[in-house]
Rosetta silent file (secondary structure, phi, psi, omega in degrees, C-alpha in Angstrom):
SEQUENCE: MSRPAADRPAAAVIGLCLLAAGAAVIDWRFDFTGLWGRLDTGPIDAVMDTGWFPWAALGAALLLAGLALWWLLTRIPYPVEGRVALAATGSDRIDLDVRSVAPRLRADLERQAPVDRVTSRRFELRGGQLVRLHAHVDPRADGESLIKAAAGLTESVAAAFPDGEVTVRVIVDGPKRERARHTPRVR
SCORE:     score description
SCORE:     0.000 S_00000001
   1 L     0.000   96.880 -129.160   -2.050   -4.804    4.608 S_00000001
   2 L  -105.572  163.017 -152.045   -5.135   -2.541    4.935 S_00000001
   3 L  -131.444  138.381  147.494   -4.518    1.450    6.146 S_00000001
   4 L   -39.586  140.102  172.111   -6.980    2.956    8.750 S_00000001
   5 L   -71.022  -16.373  166.526   -9.686    5.495    6.949 S_00000001
   6 L  -104.976   37.414  170.728   -7.982    8.025    8.901 S_00000001
   7 L   -78.813  -30.253 -176.411   -4.745    7.857    8.174 S_00000001
   8 L   -76.124  -50.753 -174.869   -4.684   10.047    4.964 S_00000001
   9 H   -70.182  -36.577  167.525   -6.722   12.684    6.085 S_00000001
  10 H   -99.500   28.202  145.611   -4.657   12.873    9.302 S_00000001
  11 H  -127.675   33.281  151.538   -1.722   12.927    8.108 S_00000001
  12 H  -107.870   -1.385  164.059   -2.503   15.877    5.960 S_00000001
  13 H   -48.522  -50.176 -163.285   -3.621   17.510    9.279 S_00000001
  14 H   -90.989  -23.597  140.024   -0.713   17.109   10.714 S_00000001
  15 H   -16.018  -51.172 -177.216    0.954   18.317    7.291 S_00000001
  16 H  -116.023   -2.758  135.054   -0.398   21.236    7.245 S_00000001
  17 H   -30.695  -66.503  171.709    0.209   21.645   11.077 S_00000001
  18 H   -59.738  -43.293 -163.962    3.626   21.185   10.561 S_00000001
  19 H   -96.071  -22.461  122.263    3.910   23.557    7.760 S_00000001
  20 H   -66.896  -25.260  163.173    2.195   26.284    9.658 S_00000001
  21 H   -65.590  -34.810 -157.601    3.978   26.127   12.561 S_00000001
  22 H   -86.478  -13.420  161.960    7.304   26.456   10.281 S_00000001
  23 H   -67.171  -50.443  165.041    6.151   29.611    8.671 S_00000001
  24 H   -22.288  -66.146  175.736    5.586   30.741   12.191 S_00000001
  25 H   -70.861  -24.861  156.066    8.925   30.296   13.063 S_00000001
  26 H   -78.339  -35.387 -160.252   10.311   31.976   10.091 S_00000001
  27 H   -62.424  -25.340  178.785    8.038   34.745   10.017 S_00000001
  28 H   -68.711  -27.167 -173.879    8.925   35.195   14.091 S_00000001
  29 H   -82.506  -28.756 -174.227   12.730   34.986   12.973 S_00000001
  30 H  -117.134   -3.885  175.267   12.669   37.373   10.086 S_00000001
  31 L    48.211   66.224  158.727    9.282   39.307   11.149 S_00000001
  32 L   -75.643  -10.800  162.609    7.964   39.641    7.748 S_00000001
  33 L   -92.525  -15.266  163.505    4.351   40.685    9.139 S_00000001
  34 L    72.479   35.112  176.983    5.722   42.886   11.880 S_00000001
  35 L  -111.659   19.559 -178.262    3.118   41.015   14.238 S_00000001
  36 L  -117.608  -16.193  171.537    5.649   39.590   16.542 S_00000001
  37 L   -65.728  -55.176 -163.571    6.956   43.141   17.358 S_00000001
  38 L  -100.304   25.506  173.952    3.535   43.834   18.923 S_00000001
  39 L   -76.854  120.422  164.276    2.959   40.687   20.758 S_00000001
  40 L  -104.661  122.462 -169.731    3.400   41.126   24.590 S_00000001
  41 L   -97.272   50.529 -157.926    5.529   38.186   25.505 S_00000001
  42 H   -72.366  -61.678 -170.163    5.885   39.270   29.164 S_00000001
  43 H   -67.204  -20.037 -173.403    4.216   35.746   30.392 S_00000001
  44 H   -70.639  -63.122  179.474    5.493   33.942   28.434 S_00000001
  45 H   -54.701  -20.592 -178.404    9.196   34.681   29.208 S_00000001
  46 H   -77.643  -55.568  162.953    8.187   34.547   32.899 S_00000001
  47 H    -5.131  -77.763 -176.464    7.227   30.838   32.041 S_00000001
  48 H   -47.789  -39.931 -174.279   10.111   29.992   30.176 S_00000001
  49 L   -86.413    4.500  155.676   12.350   31.112   32.727 S_00000001
  50 L   -42.303  175.872 -173.993   10.882   28.737   35.421 S_00000001
  51 L   -88.849  -67.924 -166.662   12.659   26.045   36.901 S_00000001
  52 L   -60.900  -20.328  170.997   10.209   23.583   35.625 S_00000001
  53 H   -40.387  -83.976 -172.884    9.656   24.594   31.892 S_00000001
  54 H   -30.549  -65.083  179.097   12.624   22.472   30.439 S_00000001
  55 H   -57.973  -41.077  178.360   11.552   19.190   32.162 S_00000001
  56 H   -66.321  -40.090  158.230    8.184   19.721   30.933 S_00000001
  57 H   -43.867  -70.308  126.251    9.232   20.432   27.426 S_00000001
  58 H    18.881  -61.278 -160.802   11.348   17.460   27.910 S_00000001
  59 H   -96.936  -54.643 -169.528    8.313   15.214   28.745 S_00000001
  60 H   -49.298  -59.140 -175.060    6.050   16.656   25.929 S_00000001
  61 H   -59.737  -42.180  177.122    8.667   16.318   23.579 S_00000001
  62 H   -61.947  -49.710 -174.988    9.637   12.401   24.580 S_00000001
  63 H   -57.468  -65.274  175.862    5.680   11.773   24.240 S_00000001
  64 H   -29.196  -76.397 -163.043    5.481   13.100   20.704 S_00000001
  65 H   -39.360  -58.827 -170.451    8.339   11.436   19.823 S_00000001
  66 H   -56.583  -48.860  158.298    7.000    8.258   21.251 S_00000001
  67 H   -54.199  -18.887  165.937    3.908    8.541   19.519 S_00000001
  68 H   -85.627  -33.353 -159.280    5.082    9.335   16.145 S_00000001
  69 H   -70.885  -47.034  176.254    7.442    6.302   16.563 S_00000001
  70 H   -82.814  -27.321  176.919    4.394    3.811   17.290 S_00000001
  71 H   -49.877  -39.275 -151.932    2.059    5.898   14.465 S_00000001
  72 H   -86.120  -41.799 -166.112    5.332    4.765   12.037 S_00000001
  73 H   -70.872  -34.325 -161.762    6.181    1.252   13.645 S_00000001
  74 H   -81.459   -9.322 -165.168    2.341   -0.022   13.399 S_00000001
  75 L   -91.216   11.132  172.740    1.893    1.303    9.586 S_00000001
  76 L   -95.278  147.445  178.915    4.861   -0.775    8.739 S_00000001
  77 L   -73.697  158.106 -169.463    4.390   -3.948    6.585 S_00000001
  78 L  -120.317  157.316  170.396    4.983   -7.060    7.451 S_00000001
  79 L   -71.027  161.785 -177.091    6.027   -9.837    5.080 S_00000001
  80 L   -92.632  103.565  176.174    3.077  -12.371    3.932 S_00000001
  81 L   -64.351  121.188 -141.729    3.592  -15.760    5.167 S_00000001
  82 L   -97.828   13.151 -158.165    3.631  -17.645    2.046 S_00000001
  83 E  -122.434  165.575  170.206    2.558  -21.079    3.331 S_00000001
  84 E  -128.911  129.991  157.314   -1.080  -22.897    3.878 S_00000001
  85 E   -75.526  103.263 -154.979   -1.865  -26.053    5.422 S_00000001
  86 E   -91.035  -25.957  164.944   -3.261  -28.679    2.631 S_00000001
  87 E  -146.064  151.946  176.746   -3.389  -31.442    5.291 S_00000001
  88 E  -142.872   88.703 -169.601   -2.591  -32.124    8.893 S_00000001
  89 E  -119.451  129.747  155.424   -3.072  -35.512   11.077 S_00000001
  90 L    64.707 -123.732 -178.070   -1.395  -35.815   14.219 S_00000001
  91 L  -107.574   28.762 -178.146    1.968  -34.866   14.311 S_00000001
  92 E  -126.363  126.853  160.424    2.529  -34.871   10.015 S_00000001
  93 E  -117.640  127.076  -87.888    1.749  -31.786    8.257 S_00000001
  94 E  -171.561   97.695  169.632    1.354  -31.042    4.644 S_00000001
  95 E   -95.480  118.893  161.860    2.570  -27.246    3.512 S_00000001
  96 E   -90.744  146.200  151.189    1.836  -25.486    0.159 S_00000001
  97 E   -90.347  107.475 -175.707    3.674  -22.619   -0.724 S_00000001
  98 H   -87.823   -1.324  135.611    1.388  -20.473   -2.115 S_00000001
  99 H   -20.592  -62.129 -155.668    4.178  -18.046   -4.030 S_00000001
 100 H   -70.728  -39.920  170.779    4.234  -21.845   -6.156 S_00000001
 101 H   -68.877  -34.774 -172.956    0.668  -21.353   -7.417 S_00000001
 102 H   -44.569  -70.457 -173.751    0.616  -18.000   -8.575 S_00000001
 103 H   -48.786  -44.217  174.284    2.439  -18.841  -11.635 S_00000001
 104 H   -45.416  -39.148 -167.356    0.126  -21.934  -12.419 S_00000001
 105 H   -75.627  -39.375 -173.482   -2.737  -19.902  -12.313 S_00000001
 106 H   -45.222  -84.214 -161.017   -1.089  -17.136  -14.633 S_00000001
 107 H   -43.654  -50.624 -172.200   -0.399  -19.766  -17.333 S_00000001
 108 H   -59.304  -73.333 -169.448   -3.805  -21.315  -16.880 S_00000001
 109 H   -27.616  -55.193  167.203   -5.436  -17.869  -17.686 S_00000001
 110 H   -42.642  -73.245 -175.380   -3.260  -17.509  -20.625 S_00000001
 111 H   -67.252   -9.402  177.619   -4.245  -20.482  -21.785 S_00000001
 112 H  -114.719    9.736  178.752   -7.977  -20.517  -21.637 S_00000001
 113 L  -116.120 -165.955  158.746   -9.084  -16.802  -22.068 S_00000001
 114 L  -120.425   86.477  177.860   -7.761  -14.523  -24.684 S_00000001
 115 E  -131.094  148.803  165.790   -5.876  -11.967  -22.309 S_00000001
 116 E   -87.444  167.662 -175.710   -2.193  -10.796  -22.964 S_00000001
 117 E   -12.997  106.858  160.107    0.257  -10.988  -20.184 S_00000001
 118 E   -73.116  122.107 -135.944   -0.859  -11.887  -17.151 S_00000001
 119 E  -122.898  159.970 -179.000    0.478  -10.523  -14.120 S_00000001
 120 E  -164.317  131.460  167.572   -0.315  -12.024   -9.879 S_00000001
 121 E  -130.796  165.292 -147.382    0.286  -10.642   -6.858 S_00000001
 122 E  -133.051  111.394  173.020   -0.474  -12.737   -3.591 S_00000001
 123 E   -98.214  171.553  169.621   -2.225  -10.517   -0.939 S_00000001
 124 E  -127.813  153.389 -160.450   -2.949  -11.864    2.743 S_00000001
 125 E  -120.114  128.264  173.059   -6.572  -11.917    4.000 S_00000001
 126 L   -16.251  124.304  161.921   -8.499  -12.681    7.443 S_00000001
 127 L    92.596  -51.886  176.260   -8.272  -16.441    7.484 S_00000001
 128 E  -138.678 -153.987 -178.741   -6.333  -16.948    4.243 S_00000001
 129 E  -135.581  148.713  173.182   -4.558  -15.534    1.029 S_00000001
 130 E  -125.763  146.626  165.823   -5.638  -14.078   -2.060 S_00000001
 131 E  -129.567  133.608  179.850   -3.982  -14.023   -5.473 S_00000001
 132 E   -89.227  156.818  168.049   -5.312  -11.332   -7.920 S_00000001
 133 E  -135.083  146.248  155.062   -4.358  -12.278  -11.167 S_00000001
 134 E  -131.598  135.659 -142.740   -4.385   -9.297  -13.945 S_00000001
 135 E  -150.979  154.766  163.483   -4.716   -9.191  -17.328 S_00000001
 136 E   -96.389  141.027  146.173   -5.299   -7.290  -20.562 S_00000001
 137 E   -37.443  129.323  160.643   -7.970   -8.305  -22.774 S_00000001
 138 L   -77.503  151.625 -163.170   -7.147   -9.325  -26.272 S_00000001
 139 L   -78.546   -8.795  177.136   -8.599   -7.087  -28.829 S_00000001
 140 L  -112.021   27.891  173.471  -10.489   -9.918  -30.465 S_00000001
 141 L   -66.675  141.673  155.475  -11.814  -11.348  -27.190 S_00000001
 142 L  -105.591  157.867  163.444  -15.383  -12.046  -26.491 S_00000001
 143 H   -33.408  -67.446 -176.435  -16.993  -11.878  -22.971 S_00000001
 144 H   -31.337  -62.341 -178.221  -18.351  -15.284  -23.149 S_00000001
 145 H   -67.435  -33.096  169.327  -14.563  -16.789  -23.031 S_00000001
 146 H   -67.881  -47.728 -167.710  -13.318  -14.509  -20.330 S_00000001
 147 H   -57.275  -52.985  172.938  -16.220  -15.074  -18.026 S_00000001
 148 H   -26.971  -92.023 -176.084  -15.760  -18.935  -18.678 S_00000001
 149 H   -32.222  -71.274  161.702  -12.210  -18.988  -18.196 S_00000001
 150 H   -50.617  -13.232  172.736  -12.314  -16.985  -15.137 S_00000001
 151 H   -81.977  -44.197 -175.737  -15.161  -18.999  -13.289 S_00000001
 152 H   -64.963  -21.473  171.840  -13.397  -21.999  -14.178 S_00000001
 153 H   -79.324  -47.333  177.733  -10.149  -20.879  -12.692 S_00000001
 154 H   -68.942  -57.856 -168.193  -11.963  -19.909   -9.260 S_00000001
 155 H   -61.033  -27.474 -177.032  -13.879  -23.173   -8.910 S_00000001
 156 H   -70.144  -24.705  176.032  -10.340  -25.104   -9.634 S_00000001
 157 H   -67.252  -42.054  164.883   -8.974  -23.213   -6.875 S_00000001
 158 H   -89.172   14.152  155.741  -11.530  -23.663   -4.535 S_00000001
 159 H   -57.260  -55.836  174.153  -12.037  -27.212   -5.530 S_00000001
 160 H   -62.702  -53.668  171.655   -8.057  -27.413   -4.304 S_00000001
 161 L  -103.886   70.204 -161.831   -8.775  -25.278   -1.277 S_00000001
 162 L   -80.656   -3.210  164.235  -12.090  -26.065    0.046 S_00000001
 163 L   -84.541   12.295  149.304  -11.222  -24.245    3.564 S_00000001
 164 L    99.451    1.428 -170.699  -11.522  -20.793    1.471 S_00000001
 165 L   -89.728   21.244  160.652   -7.617  -20.453    2.540 S_00000001
 166 E  -157.644  114.504 -157.830   -6.714  -19.462   -0.946 S_00000001
 167 E  -120.719  158.479  178.317   -9.053  -17.394   -3.326 S_00000001
 168 E  -142.978  162.037 -171.254   -8.339  -15.823   -6.423 S_00000001
 169 E  -119.261  127.468 -158.361   -9.454  -12.828   -8.095 S_00000001
 170 E  -118.114  119.168  162.367   -9.429  -12.277  -11.876 S_00000001
 171 E  -117.117  135.714  179.605   -9.017   -8.680  -12.924 S_00000001
 172 E  -145.241   98.931  154.019   -9.291   -7.888  -16.825 S_00000001
 173 E   -94.736  168.819 -160.978   -8.711   -4.461  -18.071 S_00000001
 174 L   -62.305 -169.890 -178.676   -8.939   -3.543  -21.553 S_00000001
 175 L   -71.213  165.948  178.488   -6.460   -4.204  -24.471 S_00000001
 176 L   -85.349  163.118  170.831   -3.667   -2.608  -24.001 S_00000001
 177 L   -53.459  134.765  155.010   -2.048    0.237  -26.751 S_00000001
 178 L   -72.340  130.349  179.498   -0.474   -0.414  -29.586 S_00000001
 179 L   -75.889  176.135  176.724    2.711    1.292  -29.470 S_00000001
 180 L   -79.859  130.253  172.027    3.534    4.025  -32.195 S_00000001
 181 L   -91.698  138.791  178.267    5.596    2.595  -34.767 S_00000001
 182 L   -84.964  106.403  169.400    8.379    4.296  -35.543 S_00000001
 183 L   -75.577  115.336 -155.927    9.642    4.500  -39.018 S_00000001
 184 L   -40.366  140.219  150.101   13.527    4.687  -39.860 S_00000001
 185 L   -72.574  148.447  157.024   14.573    8.259  -41.012 S_00000001
 186 L  -126.370  132.453 -176.966   16.152    8.529  -44.452 S_00000001
 187 L   -97.756    0.000    0.000   18.613   11.208  -44.782 S_00000001
């Protein structure tokens, strides 16, 4: 599920505003800066003593709570349906679980390309699903074999799912670093 581009900046601005409000409340309580003693709060006290102010404050609090709840609920990740229809005629329908395709694609990539340890993730796209394969290249590999293996895998998935409901993306990183070998200590 993709997030809107404004999510991170909005969260940063809201967080900074909440930190500033918290700092202002702490300063008001302990009067570190001496600012609160110099302010004339008579008009504010008069508004807060009116009969409608508690109800207006309650309404504003409920509105903000509803907005915050809506913000959170719209950003809950939802489970991706793993099935795609292979064939449908009349009342008969054949569905394929894409989660069962991913291990086969991993095994095919490991067999056809000089890569180490392939992992896979499945994402929902508009109009279909994406299986992302992530592998580390073997240090002795050549680029030609990697390109041929990735192209062959992409072509086989495109042939199996001609409607484009399932696509594959192959990501190959550099070789994994060898772990430092520890020699036993002799005492």
